[in-house]
Every structure is written in structure tokens, then in C-alpha cells.
mmCIF file of C-alpha atoms in Angstrom:
data_model
loop_
_atom_site.group_PDB
_atom_site.id
_atom_site.type_symbol
_atom_site.label_atom_id
_atom_site.label_comp_id
_atom_site.label_asym_id
_atom_site.label_seq_id
_atom_site.Cartn_x
_atom_site.Cartn_y
_atom_site.Cartn_z
ATOM 1 C CA ASP A 1277 -0.192 0.042 0.094
ATOM 2 C CA ALA A 1278 0.935 3.631 -0.904
ATOM 3 C CA PRO A 1279 1.489 5.468 2.230
ATOM 4 C CA PRO A 1280 -1.436 8.356 2.813
ATOM 5 C CA VAL A 1281 -0.940 11.537 0.989
ATOM 6 C CA SER A 1282 -0.846 14.752 2.890
ATOM 7 C CA SER A 1283 -0.723 18.345 2.489
ATOM 8 C CA ARG A 1284 0.866 20.901 4.368
ATOM 9 C CA THR A 1285 -1.055 24.688 5.356
ATOM 10 C CA VAL A 1286 0.437 27.926 5.548
ATOM 11 C CA ILE A 1287 -1.517 30.771 6.881
ATOM 12 C CA LEU A 1288 -0.218 33.938 5.902
ATOM 13 C CA VAL A 1289 -0.965 37.102 6.942
ATOM 14 C CA ARG A 1290 0.139 40.659 7.387
ATOM 15 C CA HIS A 1291 0.857 42.439 10.559
ATOM 16 C CA GLY A 1292 -1.474 44.821 12.515
ATOM 17 C CA GLU A 1293 -1.708 48.340 12.113
ATOM 18 C CA LYS A 1294 1.484 50.172 12.918
ATOM 19 C CA GLU A 1295 1.680 52.967 15.284
ATOM 20 C CA SER A 1296 1.461 56.395 12.989
ATOM 21 C CA SER A 1297 3.899 58.401 15.173
ATOM 22 C CA PRO A 1298 6.312 55.803 16.182
ATOM 23 C CA LYS A 1299 9.285 56.099 18.546
ATOM 24 C CA ASP A 1300 11.457 54.362 16.301
ATOM 25 C CA PRO A 1301 10.116 54.903 12.861
ATOM 26 C CA GLN A 1302 12.756 51.812 11.268
ATOM 27 C CA ASP A 1303 10.828 49.471 13.439
ATOM 28 C CA PRO A 1304 7.431 50.479 14.802
ATOM 29 C CA SER A 1305 5.089 48.569 17.219
ATOM 30 C CA LEU A 1306 1.617 48.489 16.868
ATOM 31 C CA SER A 1307 -0.982 50.559 17.391
ATOM 32 C CA GLU A 1308 -3.916 50.188 19.481
ATOM 33 C CA VAL A 1309 -5.904 49.238 16.371
ATOM 34 C CA GLY A 1310 -3.311 46.627 15.296
ATOM 35 C CA ALA A 1311 -3.025 45.212 18.882
ATOM 36 C CA ALA A 1312 -6.795 44.707 18.798
ATOM 37 C CA ARG A 1313 -6.764 43.062 15.482
ATOM 38 C CA ALA A 1314 -3.677 40.585 16.854
ATOM 39 C CA GLN A 1315 -6.309 39.761 19.964
ATOM 40 C CA ASP A 1316 -8.938 38.921 16.748
ATOM 41 C CA LEU A 1317 -6.317 36.470 14.899
ATOM 42 C CA ALA A 1318 -5.789 34.550 17.847
ATOM 43 C CA ARG A 1319 -9.203 34.263 18.659
ATOM 44 C CA VAL A 1320 -9.549 33.006 14.702
ATOM 45 C CA LEU A 1321 -6.715 30.987 14.446
ATOM 46 C CA GLY A 1322 -6.614 29.826 18.243
ATOM 47 C CA SER A 1323 -8.158 26.348 17.127
ATOM 48 C CA ALA A 1324 -6.545 26.179 13.916
ATOM 49 C CA GLY A 1325 -4.104 23.525 15.133
ATOM 50 C CA ALA A 1326 -1.037 25.723 14.085
ATOM 51 C CA THR A 1327 2.134 23.704 14.811
ATOM 52 C CA LYS A 1328 4.488 26.139 13.558
ATOM 53 C CA LEU A 1329 4.666 30.224 13.584
ATOM 54 C CA PHE A 1330 6.904 32.727 11.613
ATOM 55 C CA THR A 1331 7.532 36.376 11.954
ATOM 56 C CA SER A 1332 9.946 38.522 10.656
ATOM 57 C CA GLU A 1333 12.357 40.616 12.736
ATOM 58 C CA LEU A 1334 10.558 43.781 13.428
ATOM 59 C CA LYS A 1335 8.451 44.305 16.323
ATOM 60 C CA ARG A 1336 4.981 44.469 14.390
ATOM 61 C CA THR A 1337 4.677 40.827 12.971
ATOM 62 C CA GLN A 1338 5.898 39.329 16.383
ATOM 63 C CA GLU A 1339 3.698 41.615 18.377
ATOM 64 C CA THR A 1340 0.846 40.714 15.684
ATOM 65 C CA LEU A 1341 1.421 36.978 16.392
ATOM 66 C CA VAL A 1342 2.369 37.318 20.670
ATOM 67 C CA PRO A 1343 -1.703 36.447 21.875
ATOM 68 C CA LEU A 1344 -1.645 33.450 19.182
ATOM 69 C CA THR A 1345 1.296 32.301 20.800
ATOM 70 C CA MET A 1346 0.202 32.636 24.348
ATOM 71 C CA VAL A 1347 -3.412 30.580 23.085
ATOM 72 C CA LEU A 1348 -0.989 28.114 21.239
ATOM 73 C CA GLY A 1349 1.470 28.175 24.136
ATOM 74 C CA ILE A 1350 4.402 27.900 21.317
ATOM 75 C CA THR A 1351 6.825 30.578 20.345
ATOM 76 C CA SER A 1352 7.231 32.303 17.062
ATOM 77 C CA GLU A 1353 10.687 32.246 14.775
ATOM 78 C CA PRO A 1354 11.864 35.399 13.533
ATOM 79 C CA LEU A 1355 13.424 34.986 10.033
ATOM 80 C CA PRO A 1356 14.382 38.092 7.836
ATOM 81 C CA ALA A 1357 12.183 39.957 5.738
ATOM 82 C CA ALA A 1358 14.161 40.288 3.187
ATOM 83 C CA LYS A 1359 14.582 36.792 2.775
ATOM 84 C CA SER A 1360 11.335 35.249 1.419
ATOM 85 C CA GLU A 1361 13.423 32.099 0.131
ATOM 86 C CA LEU A 1362 14.324 31.467 3.922
ATOM 87 C CA VAL A 1363 10.767 31.702 5.046
ATOM 88 C CA VAL A 1364 9.742 29.275 2.050
ATOM 89 C CA ALA A 1365 12.829 26.675 2.826
ATOM 90 C CA ALA A 1366 11.787 26.917 6.582
ATOM 91 C CA LEU A 1367 8.075 26.223 5.511
ATOM 92 C CA ASP A 1368 9.180 23.177 2.844
ATOM 93 C CA SER A 1369 11.037 21.667 6.410
ATOM 94 C CA LEU A 1370 7.872 20.863 7.929
ATOM 95 C CA GLY A 1371 6.442 17.477 8.075
ATOM 96 C CA PRO A 1372 3.201 16.295 6.065
ATOM 97 C CA GLY A 1373 -0.028 17.480 7.819
ATOM 98 C CA SER A 1374 1.906 20.379 9.259
ATOM 99 C CA ILE A 1375 0.087 23.610 9.724
ATOM 100 C CA ALA A 1376 2.330 27.445 9.917
ATOM 101 C CA VAL A 1377 1.312 30.806 10.354
ATOM 102 C CA VAL A 1378 3.547 33.165 8.700
ATOM 103 C CA CYS A 1379 3.169 37.091 9.649
ATOM 104 C CA GLY A 1380 4.874 39.171 6.935
ATOM 105 C CA HIS A 1381 4.596 42.583 5.480
ATOM 106 C CA SER A 1382 3.036 44.148 2.482
ATOM 107 C CA ASN A 1383 5.580 43.391 0.267
ATOM 108 C CA THR A 1384 6.658 39.917 1.630
ATOM 109 C CA VAL A 1385 3.022 37.961 2.060
ATOM 110 C CA PRO A 1386 2.522 38.341 -1.619
ATOM 111 C CA ARG A 1387 6.310 37.125 -2.416
ATOM 112 C CA VAL A 1388 5.949 34.591 -0.069
ATOM 113 C CA ALA A 1389 2.548 33.312 -1.361
ATOM 114 C CA GLU A 1390 4.300 33.413 -5.111
ATOM 115 C CA LEU A 1391 7.180 31.392 -4.261
ATOM 116 C CA LEU A 1392 4.589 28.930 -2.537
ATOM 117 C CA GLY A 1393 2.840 28.342 -6.112
ATOM 118 C CA VAL A 1394 -0.144 30.750 -5.580
ATOM 119 C CA THR A 1395 -0.911 34.733 -6.935
ATOM 120 C CA LEU A 1396 -2.467 36.632 -4.584
ATOM 121 C CA ALA A 1397 -5.548 38.502 -5.753
ATOM 122 C CA GLY A 1398 -6.052 42.386 -4.783
ATOM 123 C CA THR A 1399 -2.208 43.161 -4.637
ATOM 124 C CA ILE A 1400 -0.532 46.493 -6.537
ATOM 125 C CA VAL A 1401 2.521 46.843 -7.916
ATOM 126 C CA ASP A 1402 4.674 49.594 -6.610
ATOM 127 C CA ARG A 1403 8.595 50.418 -7.854
ATOM 128 C CA GLY A 1404 8.099 46.638 -9.511
ATOM 129 C CA VAL A 1405 7.132 45.141 -6.612
ATOM 130 C CA THR A 1406 3.874 43.434 -5.890
ATOM 131 C CA MET A 1407 2.424 44.596 -2.400
ATOM 132 C CA LEU A 1408 -0.677 44.509 -0.497
ATOM 133 C CA PRO A 1409 -2.299 47.960 -0.577
ATOM 134 C CA ASP A 1410 -1.388 50.096 2.131
ATOM 135 C CA ASP A 1411 -4.357 49.686 4.315
ATOM 136 C CA ALA A 1412 -4.901 46.020 4.003
ATOM 137 C CA TYR A 1413 -4.658 44.471 7.070
ATOM 138 C CA ASP A 1414 -7.643 42.354 7.389
ATOM 139 C CA ARG A 1415 -6.588 39.691 4.293
ATOM 140 C CA LEU A 1416 -5.586 36.314 5.813
ATOM 141 C CA PHE A 1417 -4.582 33.978 3.103
ATOM 142 C CA VAL A 1418 -5.018 30.033 3.792
ATOM 143 C CA ILE A 1419 -2.654 28.216 1.248
ATOM 144 C CA THR A 1420 -2.724 24.255 1.088
ATOM 145 C CA ARG A 1421 0.123 22.591 -0.677
ATOM 146 C CA PRO A 1422 -0.582 19.047 -1.664
ATOM 147 C CA ALA A 1423 1.958 16.919 -1.487
ATOM 148 C CA ILE A 1424 0.899 16.265 -5.699
ATOM 149 C CA GLY A 1425 -0.578 18.797 -7.546
ATOM 150 C CA PRO A 1426 -0.856 22.665 -7.579
ATOM 151 C CA ALA A 1427 -1.273 24.877 -4.309
ATOM 152 C CA SER A 1428 -4.550 26.372 -3.545
ATOM 153 C CA CYS A 1429 -5.461 29.348 -1.846
ATOM 154 C CA LEU A 1430 -8.344 30.713 0.400
ATOM 155 C CA GLU A 1431 -8.477 34.621 0.945
ATOM 156 C CA LEU A 1432 -10.427 35.367 4.482
ATOM 157 C CA ARG A 1433 -10.726 38.729 5.928
ATOM 158 C CA TYR A 1434 -10.755 38.978 9.948
ATOM 159 C CA GLY A 1435 -10.745 41.766 12.220
ATOM 160 C CA VAL A 1436 -12.548 45.360 11.672
ATOM 161 C CA PRO A 1437 -12.083 45.450 7.857
ATOM 162 C CA SER A 1438 -10.046 48.710 6.729
ATOM 163 C CA PRO A 1439 -11.480 51.705 6.090
ATOM 164 C CA ALA A 1440 -10.989 51.720 2.393
ATOM 165 C CA THR A 1441 -12.553 48.192 2.332
ATOM 166 C CA VAL A 1442 -15.831 49.622 4.346
ATOM 167 C CA SER A 1443 -16.352 52.977 1.922
ATOM 168 C CA SER A 1444 -15.926 50.983 -1.458
ATOM 169 C CA GLY A 1445 -18.608 48.355 -0.052
ATOM 170 C CA LYS A 1446 -16.102 45.677 -0.805
#
């Protein structure tokens, strides 16, 4: 008998909203709205069965996953934001059936998705880089990577909708 085919799941999310006037402009913390979004992310993903959490080295991604780390009782692993290939290599090293959450940035989430074989809808191109729009903090992407065949993506929304989403009726 052949061994059972098992997929891997990657949940990609962008960090919550950051402070508008941070003490450290290079590495801002989450704003109150971003912290509330992080709490809601923990509510949404707390029972999803995540086995591994990845962030960038920047505070806002780490702070976004802190509530989830507390719910799950596991720590997040920081990887360099500029090295999407390292993130994908870390994901590829996880065992079959694993569920990983990756918290990135407006420019890294689409890149990681692309390296996983998925093109995200609703992105913009800024100076040749595919990005999530500036105000897109409520998007969550569930990417399933089967052992055989192409990856697929389910896009969800969570937390308080961003103002542009509400005003445009999307």
C-alpha cells in the first residue's frame, strides 16, 4: 500500500496596523487598532491547529503573533523579512500535515505566496514590487500545498475591516 498523501497548510497574514507616530520609525510597534487585530487573529486561528509560527525580525510582526503564541503555547520563529526564500525553505522543512502561520509585511506576503505557487488577488505593484495595498490589514490567506499537484489559496478577512474596504462596499 502507498503511504497516505498529506498536505501542508500555510496561513499568511500581514502584521496589524502600526503606530502612526512611532518612537522608532524603522521598527514601529502596533497601534491600539493593530493590537486589537492581533487579539482577533488569535481568536480566529487559536483552534486552527497551527504547529509552527514565523514572523520577520521586526516588532510589528512579532507583536501581531504574541496573542496567538499565548493561546497555542508555542513561540514564533523570526526570519529576515528580506529573505522570502528562507521563509519558504523553513516551510518546506515542516512535516506532512503541518500547519504554519507566517506573519509578514505588505511586500513579503505576496512574495511568499508566489514562491509557494499562488498568486494573490487584489495586490498592487509599486516600483516593480507586488504588494498588498497600504490599508489591507484584514486579509488572511490559507494556502494548501498538497503532496501532489498545485497549491490552492483561500482568502479570508478578519478583525475590523480597513476603512477602504468599508467605504468601497467590498
